[in-house]
Amino acid sequence: MSLEVSIRKAFPGFTLDVDLEAGSETLGFLGASGCGKSLTLRCIAGIETPDEGRIVVNDRVFFDSEAKVNLTPQERKTALLFQNYMLFPNLTIEQNVGAGIDKRASKQERARIVSEELRRFGLEGFEGRYPAQLSGGQQQRVALARMLAARPDILMLDEPFSALDAHLKSVLEQNLVSLFDAYEGTILYVSHDIDEALRFCDRIAVVEAGRIMEVDTGDDLVNHPRSTAGLKLSGCKNATPAVRESDHEAWLPKWGIRVRTAEPVPADIKTFGVRARYIERAEGPGPNCFRARVDRVSDSRFERTVLLGFLDRDDSENPRVKRTDDEMKYLHQHLFWRVSRVDVDPTTLPREGDELWIRIPEDRIYLVCC
């Protein structure tokens, strides 16, 4: 099983320019809304037509602009699941599951496939019901059963949980485990949630402005991001422009500070990153220790997020911005720090207005060049 995609499609103000290959694996597409994730899937499915390029699934050419090949969606044998599942309301559950089975299949073969998928997803006894008579979780299982019953050459899921609350999402995610275990081939999974992508995907493609910035395992994306987009999408709250000053020192103009790094600073460095939970409290001056003021705090269930402004920052390139002048510029001049609230004396937590010392660990830093 394999997938090869090399396509271009231009829109006013946006161009999709995607090159990727995948094997028998689950490949995630991670990126912000409007970056081209869903559009890529729609091109593979034949719902959208690229301006140029080539799409090959399991050695079968779906699209080739030079050879004038452009199979219809029906000819491509793809399965694309949207978040609303798109079940046929006037068909029974049994009929919905069998809707995508090859018309050439015998009546006995069709019945066998439908029965097998209903059993796989725990839908026995629901054959004669209609989608409106099922819960959201049951409807999702019907959609997944229909996908497998069609015996597609490729599975594609487009943010199937984006409209669900956290509890229901965690329950319904278990349905996907059955799907992924049963299918041997390429699965494409679109998400904007890094944790969701890490749970399901063998590799993750970071998509930004119509381009794939990097493709890595989840572990590499989190621990060794190679692009600014990957760094931010991996959940790093502190990502700021950087300039190389020496082999082990970088200048961060928006923060107005210089930091030491354990790893050599690349000559073409673009972005410096450090995770909010890696920031440490310090007793005073030292390597990568900075005086800071707590300008804002907000609490979640288990941690406090602290917005720190550097008191001794060099303002020569970026003068200090007041909170009331430009909120985004104000935030970009600050460091995010996450402090655990679990089993901690509340009086020791940093509070707005506090002035303190913090340390950025040299060995917890990300340096990316694109």
Coordinates of C-alpha atoms in Angstrom, one line a residue:
M1 CA 0.0 0.0 0.0
S2 CA 1.4 3.4 -0.9
L3 CA 0.5 7.0 -1.7
E4 CA 2.4 9.5 -3.8
V5 CA 1.1 13.1 -4.0
S6 CA 2.8 16.0 -5.9
I7 CA 0.2 18.6 -6.7
R8 CA -0.3 22.4 -7.1
K9 CA -3.5 24.4 -7.0
A10 CA -3.7 28.2 -6.9
F11 CA -6.4 30.4 -5.4
P12 CA -6.5 34.1 -5.0
G13 CA -4.0 34.8 -2.1
F14 CA -3.3 31.1 -1.5
T15 CA -1.5 28.3 -3.3
L16 CA -1.6 24.6 -2.3
D17 CA 1.9 23.1 -3.1
V18 CA 2.1 19.6 -1.6
D19 CA 4.7 16.8 -2.1
L20 CA 4.5 13.7 0.1
E21 CA 4.8 10.0 0.2
A22 CA 3.2 7.5 2.6
G23 CA 3.1 3.7 3.0
S24 CA 1.0 1.4 5.2
E25 CA 0.8 3.9 8.0
T26 CA -1.4 6.5 9.6
L27 CA -0.1 9.9 8.4
G28 CA -1.4 12.9 10.3
F29 CA -1.9 16.4 8.8
L30 CA -1.4 19.0 11.5
G31 CA -1.9 22.7 11.0
A32 CA -4.1 25.7 11.6
S33 CA -7.5 26.2 9.9
G34 CA -7.2 27.2 6.3
C35 CA -3.7 25.9 5.8
G36 CA -4.6 23.3 3.2
K37 CA -5.0 20.1 5.1
S38 CA -8.6 19.3 4.1
L39 CA -8.0 20.6 0.6
T40 CA -5.2 18.0 0.1
L41 CA -7.6 15.2 1.1
R42 CA -10.3 16.6 -1.3
C43 CA -7.8 16.6 -4.1
I44 CA -6.9 12.9 -3.4
A45 CA -10.6 12.0 -3.3
G46 CA -11.3 13.8 -6.5
I47 CA -13.7 16.4 -5.0
E48 CA -11.2 19.1 -6.0
T49 CA -9.0 19.1 -9.1
P50 CA -5.4 20.3 -8.9
D51 CA -4.1 22.7 -11.5
E52 CA -1.1 20.4 -12.1
G53 CA 0.7 17.4 -10.6
R54 CA 0.2 13.7 -10.0
I55 CA -1.6 11.5 -7.4
V56 CA -0.9 7.8 -7.2
V57 CA -2.5 5.3 -4.8
N58 CA -1.3 1.7 -4.7
D59 CA 0.4 2.2 -8.1
R60 CA -2.9 3.3 -9.6
V61 CA -2.8 6.8 -11.1
F62 CA -5.7 8.9 -9.8
F63 CA -4.6 12.2 -11.4
D64 CA -1.8 13.1 -13.8
S65 CA -2.1 16.6 -15.4
E66 CA 0.5 15.7 -18.1
A67 CA -1.0 12.4 -19.0
K68 CA -4.6 13.9 -18.9
V69 CA -5.7 11.4 -16.3
N70 CA -8.4 12.5 -13.8
L71 CA -10.5 9.6 -12.3
T72 CA -13.9 10.5 -11.0
P73 CA -14.5 10.2 -7.2
Q74 CA -16.4 7.0 -7.8
E75 CA -13.5 5.5 -9.7
R76 CA -10.9 6.3 -7.1
K77 CA -12.2 4.0 -4.3
T78 CA -11.3 6.4 -1.5
A79 CA -13.1 6.7 1.9
L80 CA -13.3 10.3 3.3
L81 CA -14.9 10.8 6.7
F82 CA -16.0 14.3 7.7
Q83 CA -17.0 15.3 11.3
N84 CA -20.7 15.1 10.5
Y85 CA -20.4 11.5 9.2
M86 CA -22.7 12.2 6.2
L87 CA -25.0 9.2 6.7
F88 CA -28.0 8.7 4.5
P89 CA -31.0 9.6 6.7
N90 CA -33.5 7.7 4.5
L91 CA -31.5 4.4 4.6
T92 CA -31.4 1.9 7.5
I93 CA -28.1 1.2 9.3
E94 CA -27.7 -2.0 7.3
Q95 CA -28.2 -0.1 4.0
N96 CA -25.9 2.7 5.1
V97 CA -23.1 0.3 5.8
G98 CA -23.6 -1.5 2.5
A99 CA -23.9 1.7 0.4
G100 CA -20.3 1.8 -0.7
I101 CA -19.8 -1.9 -1.5
D102 CA -18.9 -2.7 -5.1
K103 CA -22.1 -3.1 -7.1
R104 CA -20.6 -6.2 -8.7
A105 CA -20.5 -8.1 -5.4
S106 CA -23.1 -10.8 -5.0
K107 CA -26.0 -10.5 -2.6
Q108 CA -24.4 -13.1 -0.4
E109 CA -21.0 -11.4 -0.4
R110 CA -22.6 -8.0 0.3
A111 CA -24.5 -9.5 3.3
R112 CA -21.3 -11.1 4.6
I113 CA -19.3 -7.8 4.5
V114 CA -22.1 -5.8 6.1
S115 CA -22.5 -8.4 8.9
E116 CA -18.8 -8.5 9.5
E117 CA -18.5 -4.7 9.9
L118 CA -21.6 -4.4 12.0
R119 CA -20.1 -7.0 14.4
R120 CA -16.7 -5.3 14.3
F121 CA -18.2 -2.0 15.6
G122 CA -20.8 -3.5 18.0
L123 CA -23.8 -2.6 15.9
E124 CA -25.6 -5.9 15.9
G125 CA -29.3 -5.4 16.5
F126 CA -29.3 -1.9 14.9
E127 CA -29.6 -3.1 11.3
G128 CA -33.2 -1.9 10.8
R129 CA -32.9 1.5 12.6
Y130 CA -32.3 4.8 10.9
P131 CA -29.5 7.3 11.7
A132 CA -31.8 9.7 13.5
Q133 CA -32.6 6.9 16.0
L134 CA -28.9 6.5 17.0
S135 CA -26.7 8.5 19.4
G136 CA -23.7 10.4 18.0
G137 CA -21.3 7.7 19.0
Q138 CA -23.4 5.0 17.3
Q139 CA -23.7 7.2 14.2
Q140 CA -19.9 7.5 14.1
R141 CA -19.5 3.7 14.3
V142 CA -21.9 3.3 11.4
A143 CA -19.8 5.7 9.4
L144 CA -16.6 3.8 10.2
A145 CA -18.3 0.5 9.4
R146 CA -19.4 1.9 6.0
M147 CA -15.8 3.0 5.3
L148 CA -14.4 -0.4 5.8
A149 CA -17.2 -2.2 4.1
A150 CA -16.4 -0.3 0.9
R151 CA -12.9 -1.9 0.9
P152 CA -11.2 1.4 -0.1
D153 CA -7.7 1.9 -1.4
I154 CA -7.1 4.7 1.1
L155 CA -8.8 6.0 4.3
M156 CA -9.0 9.7 5.0
L157 CA -10.5 11.3 8.1
D158 CA -11.1 15.1 8.3
E159 CA -11.1 16.3 11.9
P160 CA -13.8 13.8 13.0
F161 CA -13.9 15.1 16.6
S162 CA -13.5 18.8 16.2
A163 CA -17.1 19.6 17.3
L164 CA -17.2 17.3 20.3
D165 CA -16.6 18.1 24.0
A166 CA -13.5 16.6 25.7
H167 CA -15.4 13.7 27.5
L168 CA -17.3 12.5 24.4
K169 CA -14.3 12.9 22.3
S170 CA -12.2 10.6 24.5
V171 CA -15.0 8.0 24.4
L172 CA -15.5 8.1 20.6
E173 CA -11.8 8.0 19.9
Q174 CA -11.8 4.4 21.0
N175 CA -13.9 3.6 17.9
L176 CA -11.0 4.6 15.7
V177 CA -8.8 2.1 17.4
S178 CA -11.0 -0.7 15.9
L179 CA -10.8 1.0 12.5
F180 CA -7.1 1.4 12.4
D181 CA -6.5 -2.1 13.7
A182 CA -8.6 -3.5 10.9
Y183 CA -7.3 -1.6 8.0
E184 CA -4.0 -2.4 6.3
G185 CA -3.1 0.5 4.1
T186 CA -2.6 4.3 4.1
I187 CA -4.7 6.3 6.5
L188 CA -4.6 10.1 6.3
Y189 CA -5.8 11.9 9.5
V190 CA -6.4 15.7 9.5
S191 CA -6.3 17.4 12.9
H192 CA -5.3 20.7 14.5
D193 CA -4.8 19.0 17.9
I194 CA -1.2 17.8 18.6
D195 CA -2.3 15.3 21.3
E196 CA -4.9 13.7 19.0
A197 CA -2.3 13.4 16.2
L198 CA 0.2 11.8 18.6
R199 CA -2.3 9.2 19.8
F200 CA -3.3 8.0 16.3
C201 CA -0.5 8.8 13.8
D202 CA 2.7 7.0 13.0
R203 CA 4.1 10.1 11.4
I204 CA 2.9 13.7 11.3
A205 CA 3.1 16.2 8.4
V206 CA 3.2 19.9 9.6
V207 CA 1.2 22.0 7.1
E208 CA 1.5 25.8 6.9
A209 CA 0.1 28.1 4.1
G210 CA -0.4 25.3 1.7
R211 CA 3.0 23.6 2.1
I212 CA 4.3 20.7 4.1
M213 CA 7.0 22.1 6.4
E214 CA 8.2 18.8 7.8
V215 CA 7.2 15.2 8.2
D216 CA 8.3 13.5 11.4
T217 CA 7.4 10.9 14.0
G218 CA 5.4 12.3 16.9
D219 CA 8.4 12.0 19.2
D220 CA 10.7 13.9 16.8
L221 CA 8.1 16.6 16.3
V222 CA 7.8 17.2 20.0
N223 CA 11.5 16.8 21.0
H224 CA 13.3 17.9 17.8
P225 CA 11.0 20.2 15.7
R226 CA 12.7 21.3 12.4
S227 CA 10.4 24.2 11.5
T228 CA 8.8 27.2 13.3
A229 CA 5.4 25.9 12.3
G230 CA 6.3 22.5 13.8
L231 CA 7.6 24.1 17.0
K232 CA 4.4 26.1 17.5
L233 CA 2.1 23.2 16.6
S234 CA 3.9 20.9 19.0
G235 CA 2.6 23.0 21.8
C236 CA 5.6 25.3 22.5
K237 CA 4.2 28.6 23.8
N238 CA 7.5 30.4 23.6
A239 CA 8.6 30.7 20.0
T240 CA 10.4 34.0 19.1
P241 CA 12.6 35.3 16.3
A242 CA 16.3 34.7 17.0
V243 CA 19.7 35.9 15.6
R244 CA 23.0 34.1 16.0
E245 CA 25.5 36.1 18.1
S246 CA 28.1 33.4 18.6
D247 CA 28.5 29.6 18.6
H248 CA 26.5 29.3 21.8
E249 CA 24.6 32.5 22.1
A250 CA 21.5 33.9 20.4
W251 CA 19.9 37.4 20.5
L252 CA 16.1 37.5 20.9
P253 CA 15.1 40.9 19.7
K254 CA 11.4 40.8 20.8
W255 CA 12.3 39.7 24.3
G256 CA 15.4 42.0 24.4
I257 CA 17.7 39.4 25.9
R258 CA 20.6 37.2 25.0
V259 CA 20.6 33.5 25.8
R260 CA 23.2 30.8 26.1
T261 CA 22.6 27.5 24.4
A262 CA 24.0 24.0 25.0
E263 CA 23.8 23.2 21.3
P264 CA 25.6 25.3 18.7
V265 CA 23.5 28.1 17.2
P266 CA 23.0 27.6 13.5
A267 CA 24.1 30.5 11.3
D268 CA 20.7 30.6 9.6
I269 CA 18.7 30.3 12.8
K270 CA 15.2 31.7 12.5
T271 CA 13.3 30.9 15.7
F272 CA 14.2 30.2 19.4
G273 CA 11.8 28.1 21.5
V274 CA 11.5 26.9 25.0
R275 CA 8.4 25.2 26.6
A276 CA 6.6 27.1 29.3
R277 CA 6.9 24.2 31.7
Y278 CA 10.7 24.1 31.4
I279 CA 11.1 27.6 32.8
E280 CA 12.7 27.5 36.3
R281 CA 12.6 29.9 39.2
A282 CA 16.1 31.2 40.2
E283 CA 17.5 32.7 43.3
G284 CA 19.5 35.5 41.5
P285 CA 22.0 36.3 38.7
G286 CA 23.6 33.4 36.8
P287 CA 23.7 31.8 33.3
N288 CA 20.5 32.4 31.5
C289 CA 18.9 34.0 34.6
F290 CA 16.8 37.1 34.1
R291 CA 14.8 39.5 36.3
A292 CA 11.2 39.4 35.4
R293 CA 7.9 40.9 36.4
V294 CA 4.6 38.9 36.6
D295 CA 2.3 40.9 34.3
R296 CA -0.6 38.4 34.1
V297 CA -1.7 35.1 35.6
S298 CA -4.4 32.6 34.7
D299 CA -5.3 29.3 36.3
S300 CA -6.4 26.0 34.9
R301 CA -7.3 22.9 36.9
F302 CA -3.7 21.8 37.6
E303 CA -1.4 24.7 36.7
R304 CA -1.0 28.5 36.6
T305 CA 0.1 30.2 33.4
V306 CA 2.3 33.2 34.1
L307 CA 3.1 36.0 31.7
L308 CA 6.6 37.4 32.4
G309 CA 8.0 40.7 31.2
F310 CA 11.8 41.0 31.2
L311 CA 12.8 43.9 33.5
D312 CA 16.3 44.4 32.1
R313 CA 15.5 43.9 28.4
D314 CA 17.4 45.7 25.7
D315 CA 14.8 47.9 24.0
S316 CA 17.1 49.2 21.2
E317 CA 15.3 47.1 18.5
N318 CA 11.9 46.6 19.9
P319 CA 10.7 49.3 22.4
R320 CA 8.6 48.0 25.2
V321 CA 4.9 47.9 24.3
K322 CA 2.1 48.7 26.8
R323 CA -0.8 46.2 27.2
T324 CA -3.3 48.9 26.1
D325 CA -1.4 49.7 22.9
D326 CA -1.2 46.4 20.9
E327 CA -2.2 43.2 22.6
M328 CA -0.3 40.9 20.2
K329 CA 2.9 42.8 20.3
Y330 CA 2.6 43.0 24.1
L331 CA 2.2 39.2 24.3
H332 CA 5.1 38.6 21.9
Q333 CA 7.4 40.5 24.3
H334 CA 6.6 38.2 27.1
L335 CA 7.6 34.7 28.2
F336 CA 5.0 32.1 29.1
W337 CA 5.7 30.1 32.3
R338 CA 3.6 27.2 33.5
V339 CA 3.7 26.5 37.2
S340 CA 2.1 23.4 38.8
R341 CA -0.7 24.0 41.3
V342 CA -0.8 20.4 42.5
D343 CA 0.3 19.8 46.1
V344 CA 1.7 23.4 46.3
D345 CA 1.2 26.0 48.9
P346 CA -1.0 28.6 47.1
T347 CA 0.9 31.4 48.8
T348 CA 4.1 30.4 47.0
L349 CA 2.6 30.7 43.5
P350 CA 3.7 33.8 41.5
R351 CA 1.1 36.6 41.5
E352 CA 0.6 39.5 39.3
G353 CA 3.0 42.3 40.1
D354 CA 5.6 40.0 41.6
E355 CA 9.3 40.7 40.6
L356 CA 11.4 37.6 40.6
W357 CA 14.3 35.7 38.9
I358 CA 13.8 33.0 36.3
R359 CA 16.1 30.7 34.4
I360 CA 15.9 29.4 30.9
P361 CA 17.7 26.0 30.9
E362 CA 20.4 25.8 28.2
D363 CA 19.7 22.2 27.5
R364 CA 15.9 22.7 27.1
I365 CA 16.1 25.0 24.1
Y366 CA 14.9 24.6 20.5
L367 CA 16.7 26.2 17.6
V368 CA 15.0 26.0 14.2
C369 CA 16.0 27.4 10.9
C370 CA 12.8 27.5 8.8

